[in-house]
């Protein structure tokens, strides 16, 4: 079966709506802290718990896409996300919300099932473009989710956002039943063998190791920024509310707009060259952030650089990874994305730690150090395609 433009568009929409579950909480940190009478940095722990849940969910559940019928797996997993979102919306204490946040992350892995599915159905010469288009949906979901969440939080309170997300996911389950193709993989081994093969892939595929490590460092920068930015904008000299903070997600959509172009560039040439430019853009963004603690214009410019840089690294790496072993795309994606989102979780925690240590300037220096680490790894493996 070949993917039509409508099929790809539908996959992109579903991907964006579900991945948004991971990011609704970020602009709501201030509101959550007030309701439960806790410090804002403590409320911020739900951001990295969500990302950690996502990483763990990917590691243990996404490989099943190489063994189970993918459409049914996507539906069941989305129903689990509905349940987790309802638990968050009804949380009576912060500990319950933390547990719900972890479960939201673990059950919102559906985009990582849709991406290998789209890669499997696309022709080789169009694979980068298809991946880029589906990734556009994912990135719009990530970035616009903050804007939507900020406004919903200011209007209906933070619980209202989780209720709305639960309804959206329930609707997605119904639509997937009508629109998604049945797709049966070929892996015949046991679940234990399936998980064991992940470590074999890490051992046997040097390109996978390199792409995963660079991506994890890039996602760590992304997570550190979007978590710490909320603390900066809610305090001196800005004093923005959740609705205003959420608007910054619109600026970040520049990365989503660049995604199809990045995919096309990867199809036409060596995607690794694009990765190098992306790493440099990430480093530049933190240099801009360092000098912009009180400058709205500087922060907005930095957001464009960090998002375009991240997508240049991520989509190009993903195209390379998907080209390795077609029969193991879900498992390859599991390794690649699990460590990437583990990087996001650790980056978020690192950003909060740096904020407590030295506020915005400490965060900017720490983010730049992560950028330099990624560039060093890139340079040490420069001969690899």
XYZ file of C-alpha atoms in Angstrom:
385
model
C 0.000 0.000 0.000
C 1.324 3.468 -0.968
C 0.544 6.502 1.155
C -1.546 9.259 -0.407
C -1.126 12.875 0.620
C -4.383 12.576 2.589
C -3.075 9.491 4.441
C 0.122 11.304 5.393
C -1.844 14.379 6.489
C -4.127 12.302 8.677
C -1.173 10.545 10.315
C 0.423 13.944 10.969
C -2.762 15.245 12.663
C -3.105 12.173 14.903
C 0.572 12.355 15.790
C 0.295 16.025 16.757
C -2.839 15.640 18.867
C -1.449 12.735 20.871
C 2.099 13.986 21.411
C 0.594 17.238 22.733
C -0.306 15.291 25.895
C 3.349 15.461 26.910
C 3.529 19.253 26.891
C 0.191 20.560 28.154
C 1.585 20.659 31.675
C 4.441 23.095 30.993
C 2.559 26.441 30.947
C 0.346 25.140 33.779
C 3.181 24.794 36.305
C 2.377 28.145 37.933
C -1.336 27.300 38.314
C -0.582 23.829 39.680
C 1.903 25.249 42.196
C -0.740 27.688 43.472
C -3.471 25.060 43.863
C -1.294 22.612 45.779
C 0.638 25.359 47.644
C 4.061 24.111 46.544
C 7.120 25.892 45.071
C 7.068 26.384 41.296
C 10.250 24.367 40.743
C 8.644 21.445 42.628
C 5.560 21.715 40.428
C 7.948 21.626 37.468
C 8.911 18.034 38.311
C 5.814 16.832 36.446
C 7.486 17.949 33.182
C 10.383 15.516 33.455
C 8.222 12.759 34.980
C 6.056 12.943 31.849
C 9.121 12.748 29.613
C 10.579 9.881 31.660
C 7.292 7.991 31.326
C 7.431 8.539 27.580
C 10.978 7.163 27.353
C 10.121 4.079 29.416
C 6.858 3.521 27.546
C 8.720 3.642 24.257
C 11.357 1.179 25.395
C 8.886 -1.460 26.558
C 5.902 -0.893 24.245
C 7.048 0.478 20.881
C 9.064 -2.682 19.999
C 5.760 -4.571 20.028
C 4.981 -2.747 16.777
C 7.356 -5.227 15.084
C 5.315 -8.111 16.524
C 1.663 -7.016 16.975
C -0.851 -5.656 14.490
C -0.096 -1.947 14.625
C -3.584 -0.472 14.232
C -4.930 -2.367 17.254
C -1.859 -1.492 19.321
C -2.319 2.205 18.511
C -5.980 2.127 19.579
C -5.359 0.307 22.880
C -2.459 2.590 23.769
C -4.527 5.711 23.038
C -7.307 4.424 25.317
C -4.705 4.064 28.078
C -3.780 7.724 27.502
C -7.445 8.674 27.962
C -7.451 6.946 31.358
C -4.176 8.632 32.444
C -5.460 12.079 31.444
C -8.637 11.556 33.480
C -6.536 10.591 36.523
C -4.580 13.852 36.117
C -7.775 15.902 35.748
C -9.179 14.447 38.969
C -5.953 14.421 41.045
C -6.655 15.301 44.680
C -2.988 15.863 45.620
C 0.308 16.578 43.922
C 1.666 13.049 44.361
C -1.323 11.699 42.450
C -0.677 14.237 39.695
C 2.967 13.160 39.512
C 1.925 9.520 39.051
C -0.651 10.527 36.442
C 1.984 12.583 34.609
C 4.269 9.558 34.375
C 1.365 7.455 33.048
C 0.436 10.146 30.513
C 3.975 9.983 29.185
C 4.050 6.186 29.072
C 0.735 5.973 27.190
C 1.352 8.804 24.713
C 3.858 6.810 22.642
C 1.462 6.483 19.685
C 3.469 8.926 17.490
C 6.390 6.507 17.731
C 4.122 3.768 16.365
C 2.769 5.961 13.567
C 6.202 7.125 12.360
C 7.599 3.632 11.597
C 4.247 2.744 10.023
C 4.462 5.738 7.679
C 8.105 4.912 6.850
C 7.135 1.306 6.024
C 4.358 2.395 3.663
C 6.352 5.150 1.905
C 8.526 4.530 -1.154
C 12.289 4.827 -0.504
C 12.677 7.987 -2.599
C 9.869 9.725 -0.674
C 10.653 8.415 2.801
C 12.431 11.523 4.051
C 9.625 13.781 2.849
C 6.917 11.563 4.420
C 8.798 11.385 7.713
C 9.271 15.161 7.610
C 5.551 15.747 7.004
C 4.435 13.438 9.812
C 7.076 15.040 12.024
C 5.578 18.441 11.151
C 2.336 17.263 12.769
C 4.250 16.023 15.778
C 6.150 19.288 16.135
C 3.062 21.446 15.708
C 1.460 19.322 18.439
C 4.456 19.846 20.715
C 4.669 23.582 20.193
C 1.044 24.646 19.797
C 0.087 22.478 22.789
C 1.802 25.036 25.005
C -0.205 27.881 23.501
C -3.510 26.012 23.771
C -2.717 24.842 27.283
C -1.808 28.330 28.451
C -5.131 29.763 27.260
C -7.228 26.853 28.536
C -5.457 27.060 31.884
C -6.209 30.782 32.191
C -9.822 30.224 31.110
C -10.888 26.883 32.657
C -8.036 26.112 35.047
C -5.348 23.481 34.611
C -7.762 20.562 35.132
C -9.836 21.709 32.158
C -6.892 21.120 29.828
C -6.554 17.486 30.876
C -10.304 16.887 30.434
C -10.203 18.335 26.916
C -7.141 16.211 26.049
C -8.947 13.067 27.234
C -11.904 13.803 24.940
C -9.598 14.466 21.978
C -7.801 11.152 22.461
C -11.112 9.302 22.675
C -12.168 10.830 19.354
C -8.843 9.808 17.818
C -9.476 6.171 18.771
C -12.783 6.252 16.894
C -11.310 7.883 13.788
C -8.304 5.526 13.672
C -10.703 2.596 13.520
C -12.144 4.003 10.293
C -9.026 5.425 8.627
C -5.859 3.539 9.574
C -4.767 0.518 7.476
C -4.248 -2.896 9.058
C -0.492 -3.511 9.160
C 0.961 -6.850 10.261
C 4.708 -7.105 11.004
C 6.848 -10.200 10.451
C 8.649 -10.752 13.769
C 7.816 -14.228 15.115
C 9.903 -14.376 18.287
C 8.891 -13.850 21.914
C 8.594 -10.511 23.691
C 11.813 -11.283 25.576
C 13.629 -11.898 22.308
C 12.149 -8.682 20.945
C 13.564 -6.625 23.847
C 16.858 -8.509 23.697
C 17.223 -7.577 20.048
C 17.260 -3.886 21.052
C 20.641 -4.378 22.710
C 21.882 -6.335 19.694
C 20.939 -3.422 17.454
C 22.793 -0.981 19.710
C 25.870 -3.238 19.603
C 25.785 -3.950 15.862
C 24.763 -0.569 14.411
C 27.340 2.222 14.928
C 25.228 4.712 12.972
C 22.334 4.056 15.360
C 24.593 4.694 18.367
C 25.915 7.945 16.941
C 22.502 9.256 15.842
C 20.939 8.347 19.183
C 23.616 10.009 21.292
C 23.589 13.251 19.280
C 19.801 13.295 19.356
C 19.633 12.657 23.109
C 21.917 15.636 23.737
C 19.840 17.793 21.369
C 16.571 16.814 23.052
C 18.160 17.524 26.447
C 18.770 21.109 25.302
C 15.187 21.373 24.093
C 13.746 20.033 27.377
C 15.966 22.252 29.509
C 14.895 25.362 27.621
C 11.116 24.851 27.547
C 10.981 23.940 31.245
C 13.243 26.763 32.461
C 11.674 29.359 30.174
C 8.395 29.130 32.132
C 10.217 30.111 35.332
C 11.950 33.037 33.603
C 8.806 34.457 31.994
C 6.665 34.149 35.135
C 9.122 36.233 37.183
C 11.130 39.462 36.828
C 10.994 41.412 34.560
C 8.141 39.797 32.587
C 5.511 38.522 35.081
C 3.576 36.729 32.308
C 0.567 34.503 33.066
C 0.026 31.003 31.659
C -1.840 32.266 28.569
C 0.957 34.638 27.588
C 3.687 32.056 28.236
C 1.799 29.592 26.064
C 1.967 32.014 23.115
C 5.704 31.396 22.859
C 4.867 27.960 21.451
C 3.680 29.681 18.259
C 7.187 31.051 17.712
C 8.539 27.560 18.174
C 6.346 26.349 15.313
C 9.113 27.592 13.010
C 10.815 24.271 13.634
C 7.701 22.426 12.490
C 7.532 24.489 9.301
C 11.149 23.606 8.564
C 10.615 19.850 9.040
C 9.424 18.922 5.496
C 12.266 20.992 3.994
C 14.792 19.206 6.190
C 13.344 15.853 5.065
C 13.644 16.881 1.410
C 17.255 17.952 1.870
C 17.985 14.560 3.404
C 16.395 12.779 0.408
C 18.502 14.773 -2.073
C 21.883 14.643 -0.367
C 23.725 13.484 2.717
C 21.433 14.105 5.734
C 24.461 14.126 8.006
C 25.514 17.533 6.640
C 22.154 18.943 7.792
C 22.809 17.501 11.257
C 26.039 19.491 11.517
C 24.269 22.747 10.726
C 21.546 21.860 13.232
C 24.094 21.356 16.014
C 25.580 24.773 15.282
C 22.142 26.428 15.389
C 21.520 24.881 18.812
C 24.798 26.285 20.135
C 24.017 29.730 18.727
C 20.600 29.678 20.420
C 22.173 29.346 23.874
C 24.636 32.138 23.165
C 21.642 34.322 22.289
C 19.768 33.184 25.426
C 22.731 34.078 27.650
C 22.491 37.718 26.629
C 18.673 37.848 26.629
C 17.509 37.292 30.203
C 15.626 40.582 30.052
C 15.101 40.848 26.297
C 11.899 39.548 24.746
C 13.288 39.953 21.202
C 16.394 37.955 22.084
C 14.354 35.124 23.579
C 12.113 34.971 20.499
C 15.113 34.816 18.160
C 16.670 32.117 20.328
C 13.460 30.048 20.169
C 13.569 30.083 16.357
C 17.205 28.936 16.387
C 16.689 26.177 18.951
C 13.616 24.734 17.218
C 14.967 24.838 13.653
C 18.261 23.429 14.934
C 16.573 20.590 16.783
C 14.478 19.575 13.780
C 17.506 19.672 11.488
C 19.256 17.221 13.805
C 16.263 15.057 14.619
C 14.636 14.493 11.203
C 17.954 13.942 9.448
C 19.009 11.414 12.079
C 15.614 9.708 11.923
C 15.831 9.368 8.128
C 19.256 7.742 8.502
C 18.062 5.351 11.190
C 14.980 4.253 9.221
C 17.151 3.423 6.215
C 19.154 0.769 8.084
C 16.913 -2.285 8.675
C 13.348 -2.055 7.278
C 12.251 -5.203 9.142
C 13.278 -3.678 12.485
C 12.018 -0.105 12.134
C 9.968 -0.157 15.344
C 12.901 -1.480 17.333
C 15.340 0.952 15.723
C 12.896 3.749 16.497
C 12.582 2.461 20.068
C 16.301 2.773 20.706
C 16.549 6.112 18.942
C 13.503 7.795 20.500
C 13.688 6.227 23.979
C 17.102 7.713 24.563
C 16.053 10.966 22.878
C 13.164 11.496 25.292
C 15.247 10.260 28.202
C 17.507 13.122 27.141
C 14.499 15.459 27.291
C 13.632 14.268 30.804
C 17.201 14.609 32.053
C 17.520 17.954 30.279
C 14.387 19.250 32.014
C 15.738 18.138 35.391
C 19.154 19.634 34.514
C 17.489 22.915 33.560
C 15.632 23.103 36.882
C 18.847 22.334 38.773
C 20.740 25.031 36.865
C 17.920 27.495 37.516
C 18.145 26.868 41.266
C 21.940 27.167 41.093
C 22.333 30.334 39.027
C 19.037 31.219 37.304
C 18.977 32.001 33.557
C 22.691 32.541 32.987
C 23.575 29.182 34.557
C 20.947 27.503 32.375
C 22.356 29.158 29.226
C 25.896 28.028 30.002
C 24.726 24.490 30.786
C 22.728 24.312 27.550
C 25.756 25.528 25.558
C 27.862 22.774 27.152
C 25.368 20.169 25.933
C 25.587 21.697 22.441
C 29.360 21.491 22.457
C 29.209 17.839 23.573
C 26.942 17.016 20.601
C 29.277 18.850 18.192
C 32.289 16.922 19.531
C 30.539 13.579 18.958
C 29.538 14.722 15.477
C 33.120 15.727 14.668
C 34.609 12.483 15.987
C 32.372 10.449 13.650
C 32.456 12.813 10.629
C 33.223 10.068 8.057
C 29.967 8.222 8.752
C 27.148 8.713 6.216
